[in-house]
PDB file of C-alpha atoms and ligand atoms in Angstrom:
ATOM      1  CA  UNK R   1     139.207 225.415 -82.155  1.00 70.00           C
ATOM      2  CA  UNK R   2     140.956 228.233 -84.051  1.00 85.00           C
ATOM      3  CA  UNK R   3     143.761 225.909 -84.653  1.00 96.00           C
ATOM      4  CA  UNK R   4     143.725 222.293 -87.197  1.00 98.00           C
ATOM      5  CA  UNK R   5     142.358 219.462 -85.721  1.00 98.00           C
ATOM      6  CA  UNK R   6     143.436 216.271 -88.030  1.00 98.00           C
ATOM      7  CA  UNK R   7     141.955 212.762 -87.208  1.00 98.00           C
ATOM      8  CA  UNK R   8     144.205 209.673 -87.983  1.00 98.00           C
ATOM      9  CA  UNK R   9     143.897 206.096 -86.820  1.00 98.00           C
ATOM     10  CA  UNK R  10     146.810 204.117 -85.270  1.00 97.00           C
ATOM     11  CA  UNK R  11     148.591 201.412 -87.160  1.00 97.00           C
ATOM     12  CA  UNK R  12     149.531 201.656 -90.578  1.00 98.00           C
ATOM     13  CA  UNK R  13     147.153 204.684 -91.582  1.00 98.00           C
ATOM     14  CA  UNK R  14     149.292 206.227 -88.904  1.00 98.00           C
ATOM     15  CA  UNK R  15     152.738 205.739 -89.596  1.00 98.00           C
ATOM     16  CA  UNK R  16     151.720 206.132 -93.612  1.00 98.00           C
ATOM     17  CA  UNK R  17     149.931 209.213 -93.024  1.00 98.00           C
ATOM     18  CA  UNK R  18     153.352 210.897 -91.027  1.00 98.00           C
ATOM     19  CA  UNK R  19     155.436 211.811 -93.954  1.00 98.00           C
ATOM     20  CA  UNK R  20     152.763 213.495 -95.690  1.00 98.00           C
ATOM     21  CA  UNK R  21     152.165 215.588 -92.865  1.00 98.00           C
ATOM     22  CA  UNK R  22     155.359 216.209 -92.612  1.00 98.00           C
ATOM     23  CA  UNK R  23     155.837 218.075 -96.320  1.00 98.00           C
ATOM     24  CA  UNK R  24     152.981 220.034 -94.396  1.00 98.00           C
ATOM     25  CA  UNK R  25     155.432 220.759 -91.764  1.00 98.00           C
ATOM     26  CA  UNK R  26     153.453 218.863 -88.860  1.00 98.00           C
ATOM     27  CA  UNK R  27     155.080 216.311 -87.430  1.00 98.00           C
ATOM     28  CA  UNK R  28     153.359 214.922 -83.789  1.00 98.00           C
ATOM     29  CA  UNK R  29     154.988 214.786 -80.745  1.00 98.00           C
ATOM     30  CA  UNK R  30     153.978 212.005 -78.984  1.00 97.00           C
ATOM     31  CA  UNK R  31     153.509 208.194 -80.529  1.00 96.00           C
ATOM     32  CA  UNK R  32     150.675 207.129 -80.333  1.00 96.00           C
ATOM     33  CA  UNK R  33     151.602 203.765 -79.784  1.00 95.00           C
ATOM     34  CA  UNK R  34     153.242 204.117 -76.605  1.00 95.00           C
ATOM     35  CA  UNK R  35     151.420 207.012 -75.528  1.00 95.00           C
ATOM     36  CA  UNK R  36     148.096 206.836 -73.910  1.00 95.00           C
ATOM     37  CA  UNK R  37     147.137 210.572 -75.252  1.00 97.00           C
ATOM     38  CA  UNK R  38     144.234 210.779 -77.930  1.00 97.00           C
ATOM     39  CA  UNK R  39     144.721 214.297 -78.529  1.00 98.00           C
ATOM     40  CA  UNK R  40     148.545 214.912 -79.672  1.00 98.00           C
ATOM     41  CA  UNK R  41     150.244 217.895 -79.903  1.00 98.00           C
ATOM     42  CA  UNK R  42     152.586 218.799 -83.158  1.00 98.00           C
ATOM     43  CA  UNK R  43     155.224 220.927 -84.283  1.00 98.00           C
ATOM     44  CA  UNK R  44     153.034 223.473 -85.286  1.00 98.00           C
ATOM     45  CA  UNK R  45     151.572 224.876 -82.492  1.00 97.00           C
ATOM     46  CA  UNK R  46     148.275 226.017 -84.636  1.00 97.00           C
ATOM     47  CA  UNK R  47     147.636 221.615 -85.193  1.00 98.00           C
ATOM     48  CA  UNK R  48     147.012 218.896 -83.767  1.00 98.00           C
ATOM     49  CA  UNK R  49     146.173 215.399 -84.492  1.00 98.00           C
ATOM     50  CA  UNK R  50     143.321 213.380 -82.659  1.00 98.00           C
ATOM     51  CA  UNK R  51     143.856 209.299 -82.348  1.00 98.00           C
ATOM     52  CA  UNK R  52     140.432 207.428 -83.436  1.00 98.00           C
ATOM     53  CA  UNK R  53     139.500 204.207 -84.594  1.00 97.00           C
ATOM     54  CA  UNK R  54     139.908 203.443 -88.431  1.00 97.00           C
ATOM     55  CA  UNK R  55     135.886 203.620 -88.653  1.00 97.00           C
ATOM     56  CA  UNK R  56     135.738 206.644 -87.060  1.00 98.00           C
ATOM     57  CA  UNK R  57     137.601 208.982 -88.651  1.00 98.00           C
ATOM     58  CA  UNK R  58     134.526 210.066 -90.910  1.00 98.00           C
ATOM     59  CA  UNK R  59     132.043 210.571 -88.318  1.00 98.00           C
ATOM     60  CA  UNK R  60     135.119 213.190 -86.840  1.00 98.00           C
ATOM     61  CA  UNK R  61     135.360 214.970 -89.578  1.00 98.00           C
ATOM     62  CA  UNK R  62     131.452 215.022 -90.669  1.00 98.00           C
ATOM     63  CA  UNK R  63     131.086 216.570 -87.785  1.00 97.00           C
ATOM     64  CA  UNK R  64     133.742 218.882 -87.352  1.00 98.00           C
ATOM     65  CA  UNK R  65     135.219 217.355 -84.744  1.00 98.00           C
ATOM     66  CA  UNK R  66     138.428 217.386 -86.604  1.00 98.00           C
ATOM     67  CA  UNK R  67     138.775 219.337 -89.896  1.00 98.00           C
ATOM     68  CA  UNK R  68     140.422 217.261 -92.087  1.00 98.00           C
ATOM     69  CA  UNK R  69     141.776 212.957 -91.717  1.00 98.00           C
ATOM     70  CA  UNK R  70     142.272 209.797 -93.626  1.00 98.00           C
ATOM     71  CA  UNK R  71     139.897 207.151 -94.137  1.00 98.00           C
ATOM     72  CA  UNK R  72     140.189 204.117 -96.293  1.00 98.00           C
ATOM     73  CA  UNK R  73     138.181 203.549 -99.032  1.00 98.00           C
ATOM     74  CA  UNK R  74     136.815 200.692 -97.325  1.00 98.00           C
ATOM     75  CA  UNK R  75     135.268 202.953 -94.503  1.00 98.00           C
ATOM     76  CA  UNK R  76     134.515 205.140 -97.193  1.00 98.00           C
ATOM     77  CA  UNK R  77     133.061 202.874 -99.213  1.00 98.00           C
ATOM     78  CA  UNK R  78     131.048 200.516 -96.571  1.00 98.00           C
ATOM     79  CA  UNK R  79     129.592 203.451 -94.114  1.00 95.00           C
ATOM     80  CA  UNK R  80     129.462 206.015 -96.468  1.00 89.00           C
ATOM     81  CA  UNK R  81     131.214 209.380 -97.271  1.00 91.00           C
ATOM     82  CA  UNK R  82     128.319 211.746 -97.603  1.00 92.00           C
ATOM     83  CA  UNK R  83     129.180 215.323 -96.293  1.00 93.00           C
ATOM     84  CA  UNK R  84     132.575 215.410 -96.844  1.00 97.00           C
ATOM     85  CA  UNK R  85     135.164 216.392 -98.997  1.00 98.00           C
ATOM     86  CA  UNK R  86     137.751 213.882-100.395  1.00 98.00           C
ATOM     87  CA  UNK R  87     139.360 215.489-102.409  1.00 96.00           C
ATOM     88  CA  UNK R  88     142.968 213.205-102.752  1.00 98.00           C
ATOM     89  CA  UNK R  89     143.499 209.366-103.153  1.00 98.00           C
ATOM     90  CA  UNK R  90     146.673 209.502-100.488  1.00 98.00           C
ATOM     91  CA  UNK R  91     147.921 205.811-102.040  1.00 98.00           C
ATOM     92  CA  UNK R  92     148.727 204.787 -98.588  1.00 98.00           C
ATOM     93  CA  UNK R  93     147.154 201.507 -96.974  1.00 98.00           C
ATOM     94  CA  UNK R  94     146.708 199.728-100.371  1.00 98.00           C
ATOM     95  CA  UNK R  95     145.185 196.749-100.538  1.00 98.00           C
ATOM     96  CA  UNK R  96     142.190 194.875-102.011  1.00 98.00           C
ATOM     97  CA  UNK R  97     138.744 194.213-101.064  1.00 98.00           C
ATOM     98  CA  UNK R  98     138.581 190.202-101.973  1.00 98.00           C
ATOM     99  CA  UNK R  99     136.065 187.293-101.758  1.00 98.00           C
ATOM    100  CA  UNK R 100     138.350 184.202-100.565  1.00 98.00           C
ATOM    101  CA  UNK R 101     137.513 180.999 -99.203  1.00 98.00           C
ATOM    102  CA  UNK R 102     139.147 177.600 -97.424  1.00 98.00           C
ATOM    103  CA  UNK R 103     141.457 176.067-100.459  1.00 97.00           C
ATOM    104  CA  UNK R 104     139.306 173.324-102.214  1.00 93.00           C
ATOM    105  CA  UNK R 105     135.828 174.548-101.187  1.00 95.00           C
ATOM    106  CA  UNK R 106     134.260 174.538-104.853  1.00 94.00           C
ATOM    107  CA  UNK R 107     133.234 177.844-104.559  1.00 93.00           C
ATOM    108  CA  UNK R 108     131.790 178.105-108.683  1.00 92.00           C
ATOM    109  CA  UNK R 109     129.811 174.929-108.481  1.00 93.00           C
ATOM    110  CA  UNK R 110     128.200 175.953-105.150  1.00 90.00           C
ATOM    111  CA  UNK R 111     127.424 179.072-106.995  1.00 88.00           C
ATOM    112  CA  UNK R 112     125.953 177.576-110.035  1.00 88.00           C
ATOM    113  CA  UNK R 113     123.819 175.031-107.499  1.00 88.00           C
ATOM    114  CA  UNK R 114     122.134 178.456-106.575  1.00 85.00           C
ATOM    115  CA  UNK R 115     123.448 177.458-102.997  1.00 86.00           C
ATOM    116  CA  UNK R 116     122.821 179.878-100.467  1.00 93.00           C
ATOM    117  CA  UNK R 117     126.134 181.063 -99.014  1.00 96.00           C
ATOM    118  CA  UNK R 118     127.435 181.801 -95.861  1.00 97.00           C
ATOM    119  CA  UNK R 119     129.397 184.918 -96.076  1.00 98.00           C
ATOM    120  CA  UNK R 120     130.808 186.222 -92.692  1.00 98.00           C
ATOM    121  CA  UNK R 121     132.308 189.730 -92.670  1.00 98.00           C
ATOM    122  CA  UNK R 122     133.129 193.234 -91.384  1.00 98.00           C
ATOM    123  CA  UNK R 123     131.980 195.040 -94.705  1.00 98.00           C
ATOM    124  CA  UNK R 124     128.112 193.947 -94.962  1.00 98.00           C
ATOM    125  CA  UNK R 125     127.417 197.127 -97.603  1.00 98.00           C
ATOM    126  CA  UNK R 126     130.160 195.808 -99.837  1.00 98.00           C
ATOM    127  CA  UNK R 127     129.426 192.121 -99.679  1.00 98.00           C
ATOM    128  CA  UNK R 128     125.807 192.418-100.067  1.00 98.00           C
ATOM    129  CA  UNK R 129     126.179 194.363-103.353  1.00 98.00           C
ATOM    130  CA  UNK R 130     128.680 192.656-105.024  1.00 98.00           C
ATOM    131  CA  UNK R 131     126.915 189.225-104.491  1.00 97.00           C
ATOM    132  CA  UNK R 132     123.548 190.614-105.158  1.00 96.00           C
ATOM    133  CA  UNK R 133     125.068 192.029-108.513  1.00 96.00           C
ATOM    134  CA  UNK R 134     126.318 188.528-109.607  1.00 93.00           C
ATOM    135  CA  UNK R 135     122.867 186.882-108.797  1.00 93.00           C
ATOM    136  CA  UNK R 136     124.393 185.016-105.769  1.00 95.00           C
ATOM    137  CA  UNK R 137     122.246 184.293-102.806  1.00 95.00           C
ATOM    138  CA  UNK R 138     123.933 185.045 -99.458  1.00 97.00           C
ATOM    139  CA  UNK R 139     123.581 184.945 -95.835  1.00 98.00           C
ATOM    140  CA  UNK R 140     125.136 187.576 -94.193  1.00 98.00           C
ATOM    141  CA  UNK R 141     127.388 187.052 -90.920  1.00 98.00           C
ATOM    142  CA  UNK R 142     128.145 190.572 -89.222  1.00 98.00           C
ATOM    143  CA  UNK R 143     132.030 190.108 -87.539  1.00 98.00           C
ATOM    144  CA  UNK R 144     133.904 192.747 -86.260  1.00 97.00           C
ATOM    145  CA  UNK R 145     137.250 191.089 -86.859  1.00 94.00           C
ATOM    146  CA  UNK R 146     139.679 188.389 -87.370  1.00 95.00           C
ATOM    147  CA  UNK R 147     136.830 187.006 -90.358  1.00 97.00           C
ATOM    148  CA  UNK R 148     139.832 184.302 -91.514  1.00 97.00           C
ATOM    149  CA  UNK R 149     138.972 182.538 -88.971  1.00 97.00           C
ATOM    150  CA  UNK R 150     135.099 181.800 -89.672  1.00 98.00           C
ATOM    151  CA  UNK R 151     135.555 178.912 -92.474  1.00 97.00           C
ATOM    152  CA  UNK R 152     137.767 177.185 -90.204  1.00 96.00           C
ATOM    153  CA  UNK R 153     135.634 177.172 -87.573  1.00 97.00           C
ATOM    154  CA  UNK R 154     132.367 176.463 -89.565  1.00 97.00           C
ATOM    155  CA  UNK R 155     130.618 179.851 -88.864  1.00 98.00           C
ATOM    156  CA  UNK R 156     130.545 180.611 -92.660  1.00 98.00           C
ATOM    157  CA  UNK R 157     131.422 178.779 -96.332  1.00 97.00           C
ATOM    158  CA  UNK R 158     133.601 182.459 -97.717  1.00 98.00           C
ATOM    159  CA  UNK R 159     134.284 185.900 -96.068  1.00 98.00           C
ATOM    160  CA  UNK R 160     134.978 189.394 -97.744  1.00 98.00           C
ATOM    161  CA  UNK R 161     138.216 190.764 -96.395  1.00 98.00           C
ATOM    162  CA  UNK R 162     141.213 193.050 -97.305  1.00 98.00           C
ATOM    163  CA  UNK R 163     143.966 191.307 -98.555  1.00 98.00           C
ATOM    164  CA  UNK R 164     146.960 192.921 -99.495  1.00 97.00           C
ATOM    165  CA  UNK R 165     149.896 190.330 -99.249  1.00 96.00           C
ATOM    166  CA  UNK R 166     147.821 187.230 -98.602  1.00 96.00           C
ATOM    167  CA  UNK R 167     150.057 185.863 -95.937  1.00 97.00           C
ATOM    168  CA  UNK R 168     147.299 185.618 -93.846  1.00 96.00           C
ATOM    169  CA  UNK R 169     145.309 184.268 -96.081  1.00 97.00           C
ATOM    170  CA  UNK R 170     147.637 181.359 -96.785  1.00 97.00           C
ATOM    171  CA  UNK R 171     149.106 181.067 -93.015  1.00 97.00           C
ATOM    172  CA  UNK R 172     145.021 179.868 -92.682  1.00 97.00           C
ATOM    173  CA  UNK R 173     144.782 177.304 -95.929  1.00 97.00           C
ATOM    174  CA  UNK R 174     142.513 180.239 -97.031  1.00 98.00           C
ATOM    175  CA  UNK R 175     142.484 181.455-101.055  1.00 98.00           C
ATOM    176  CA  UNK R 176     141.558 184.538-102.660  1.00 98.00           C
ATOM    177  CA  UNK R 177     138.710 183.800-105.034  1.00 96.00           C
ATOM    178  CA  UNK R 178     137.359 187.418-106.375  1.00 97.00           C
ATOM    179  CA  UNK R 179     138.502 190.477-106.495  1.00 98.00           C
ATOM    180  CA  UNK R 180     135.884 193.477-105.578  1.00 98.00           C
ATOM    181  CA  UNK R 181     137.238 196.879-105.430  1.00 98.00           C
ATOM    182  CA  UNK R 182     140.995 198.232-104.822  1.00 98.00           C
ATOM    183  CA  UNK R 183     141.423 200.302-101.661  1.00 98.00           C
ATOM    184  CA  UNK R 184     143.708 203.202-100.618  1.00 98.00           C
ATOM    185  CA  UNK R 185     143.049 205.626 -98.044  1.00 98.00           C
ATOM    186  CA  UNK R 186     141.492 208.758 -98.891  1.00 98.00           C
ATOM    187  CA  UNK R 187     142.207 212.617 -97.428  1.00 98.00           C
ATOM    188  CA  UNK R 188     138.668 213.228 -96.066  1.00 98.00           C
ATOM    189  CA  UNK R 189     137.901 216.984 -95.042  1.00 98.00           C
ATOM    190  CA  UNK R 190     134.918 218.953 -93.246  1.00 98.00           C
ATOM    191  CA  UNK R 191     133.231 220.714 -96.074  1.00 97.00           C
ATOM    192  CA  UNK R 192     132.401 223.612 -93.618  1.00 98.00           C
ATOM    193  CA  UNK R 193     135.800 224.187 -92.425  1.00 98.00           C
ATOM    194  CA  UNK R 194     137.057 224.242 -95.780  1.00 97.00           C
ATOM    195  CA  UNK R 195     135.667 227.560 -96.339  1.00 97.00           C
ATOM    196  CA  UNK R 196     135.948 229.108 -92.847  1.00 97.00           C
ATOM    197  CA  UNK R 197     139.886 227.676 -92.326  1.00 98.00           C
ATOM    198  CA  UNK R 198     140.673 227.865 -96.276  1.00 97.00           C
ATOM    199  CA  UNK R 199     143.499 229.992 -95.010  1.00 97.00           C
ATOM    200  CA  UNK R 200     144.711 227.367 -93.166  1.00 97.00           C
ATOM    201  CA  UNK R 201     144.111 224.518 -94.869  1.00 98.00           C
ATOM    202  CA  UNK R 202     144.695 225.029 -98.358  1.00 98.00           C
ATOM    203  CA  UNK R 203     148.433 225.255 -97.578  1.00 98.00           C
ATOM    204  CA  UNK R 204     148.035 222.182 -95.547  1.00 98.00           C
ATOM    205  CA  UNK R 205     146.356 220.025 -98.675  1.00 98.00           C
ATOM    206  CA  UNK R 206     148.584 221.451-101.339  1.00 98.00           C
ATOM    207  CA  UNK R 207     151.523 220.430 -99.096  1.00 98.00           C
ATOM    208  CA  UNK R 208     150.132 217.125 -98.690  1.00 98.00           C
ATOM    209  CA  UNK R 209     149.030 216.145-102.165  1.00 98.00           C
ATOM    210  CA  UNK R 210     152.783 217.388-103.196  1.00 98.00           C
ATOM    211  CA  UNK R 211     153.850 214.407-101.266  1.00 98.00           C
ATOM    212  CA  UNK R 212     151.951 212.086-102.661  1.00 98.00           C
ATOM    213  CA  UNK R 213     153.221 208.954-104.690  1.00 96.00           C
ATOM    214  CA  UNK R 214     153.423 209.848-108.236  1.00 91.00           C
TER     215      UNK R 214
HETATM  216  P1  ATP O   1     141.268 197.815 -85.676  1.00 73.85           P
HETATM  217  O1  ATP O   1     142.530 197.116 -86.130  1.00 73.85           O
HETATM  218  O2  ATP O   1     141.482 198.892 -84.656  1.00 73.85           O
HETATM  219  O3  ATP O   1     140.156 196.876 -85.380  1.00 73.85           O
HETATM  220  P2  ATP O   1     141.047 198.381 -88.393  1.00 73.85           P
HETATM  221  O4  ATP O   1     141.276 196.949 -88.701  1.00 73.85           O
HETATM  222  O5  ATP O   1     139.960 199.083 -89.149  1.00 73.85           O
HETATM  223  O6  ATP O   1     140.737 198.648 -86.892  1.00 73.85           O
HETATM  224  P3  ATP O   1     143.643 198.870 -89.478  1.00 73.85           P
HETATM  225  O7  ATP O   1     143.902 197.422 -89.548  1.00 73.85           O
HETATM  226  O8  ATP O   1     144.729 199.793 -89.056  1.00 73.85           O
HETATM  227  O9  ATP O   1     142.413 199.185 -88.540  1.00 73.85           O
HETATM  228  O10 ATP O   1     143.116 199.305 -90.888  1.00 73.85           O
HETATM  229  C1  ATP O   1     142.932 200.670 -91.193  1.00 73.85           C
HETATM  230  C2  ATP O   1     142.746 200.817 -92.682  1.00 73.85           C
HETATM  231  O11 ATP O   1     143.917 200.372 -93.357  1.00 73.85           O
HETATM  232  C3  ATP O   1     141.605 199.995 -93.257  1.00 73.85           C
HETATM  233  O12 ATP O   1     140.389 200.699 -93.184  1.00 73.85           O
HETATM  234  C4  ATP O   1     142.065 199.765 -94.666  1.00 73.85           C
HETATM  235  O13 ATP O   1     141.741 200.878 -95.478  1.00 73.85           O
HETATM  236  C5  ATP O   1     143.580 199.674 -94.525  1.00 73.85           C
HETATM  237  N1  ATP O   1     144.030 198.283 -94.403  1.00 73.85           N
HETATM  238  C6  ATP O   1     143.487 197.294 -93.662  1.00 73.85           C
HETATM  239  N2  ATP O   1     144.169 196.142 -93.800  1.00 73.85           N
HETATM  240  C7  ATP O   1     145.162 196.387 -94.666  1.00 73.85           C
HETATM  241  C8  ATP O   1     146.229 195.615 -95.204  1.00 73.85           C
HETATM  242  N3  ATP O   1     146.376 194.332 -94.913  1.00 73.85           N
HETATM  243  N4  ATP O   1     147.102 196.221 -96.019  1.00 73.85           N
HETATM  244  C9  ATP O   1     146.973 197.509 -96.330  1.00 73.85           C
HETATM  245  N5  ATP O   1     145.989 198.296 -95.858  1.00 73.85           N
HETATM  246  C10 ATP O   1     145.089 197.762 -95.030  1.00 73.85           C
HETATM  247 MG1   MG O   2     142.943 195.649 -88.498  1.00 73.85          MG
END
């Protein structure tokens, strides 16, 4: 496509990423909440936005699917970012990566028993370094959501989730224990189409990192 193809993921990254385009001038046409359309058209005739899944707005733009899009570091982070650009920290969709646990599981002494721990999770990169690097043995639990809900159900003793106002967290008699890494979402751009659309898109990313929170 001649024109920009951007690749954002409903829900927050969404609605967060929509004044930034805006400073770029692109505002979409259709919500992609109540509309069933993955490819929406914008204001600019020359750009449009595809609708993906939070996880898959790398392998878009690695590919060239879509030229540039916003991952969070957590994607980033967990699947890895190799072959593309990122070249601005957008602040949007802050939160933190966090070890937590059900309140009044002894999480140190089961640690310094050289227990082996039960760790269920979305982000089995992140969890397996950050124990490994404290000398804590783990077992692993792959989930692809809702992880609060594995210590109260006896699937695992802690879980590694983002936390950013820890309602849900509490709502669940769950408590933050560690803190990993702080996450924000990331512009992410195709390192080809950076040269062949520079026209384009340099505009486009100077617009957008203008908008930015100081
Ligand atoms: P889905 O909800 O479709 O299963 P998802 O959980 O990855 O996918 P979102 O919940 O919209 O989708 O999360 C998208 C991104 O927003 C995450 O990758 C992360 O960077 C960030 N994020 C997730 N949870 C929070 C939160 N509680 N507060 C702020 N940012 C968050
Ligand atoms: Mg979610």
């Amino acid at each position: 496509m001649d024109g920009i193809t951007i690749a954002l993921s409903k829900g927050r990254i969404f609605e967060e990423t929509l004044p930034l385009l805006a400073a770029a001038g692109i505002v979409p046409l259709e919500n992609p909440e109540s509309s069933r359309k993955l490819i929406l058209p914008t204001s600019r005739s020359d750009a449009r936005v595809v609708v993906v899944r939070a996880t898959d707005a790398p392998t878009y733009v690695r590919y060239g699917a879509a030229d540039i899009g916003v991952a969070g570091r957590d994607v980033l982070i967990e699947n890895g970012g190799e072959g593309l650009y990122q070249p601005l920290d957008l602040k949007i969709a802050r939160c933190r990566m966090m070890v937590a646990v059900p309140a009044g599981f002894d999480y140190e002494h089961a640690v310094r028993q050289g227990a082996r721990l039960k760790v269920a999770t979305k982000y089995i990169n992140i969890a397996r370094e950050h124990f490994a690097a404290k000398g804590v043995h783990v077992d692993l639990i792959k989930l692809y959501g809702s992880m609060e809900l594995a210590p109260l159900a006896g699937l695992a003793d802690a879980i590694v989730d983002l936390v950013s106002t820890g309602g849900t967290l509490k709502a669940n008699d769950l408590v933050a224990i560690e803190h990993i890494v702080d996450i924000s979402a990331r512009l992410i751009v195709n390192q080809a189409a950076l040269k062949l659309k520079r026209e384009k898109l340099a505009p486009i990313m100077e617009a957008i990192a203008g908008a930015v929170e100081p």
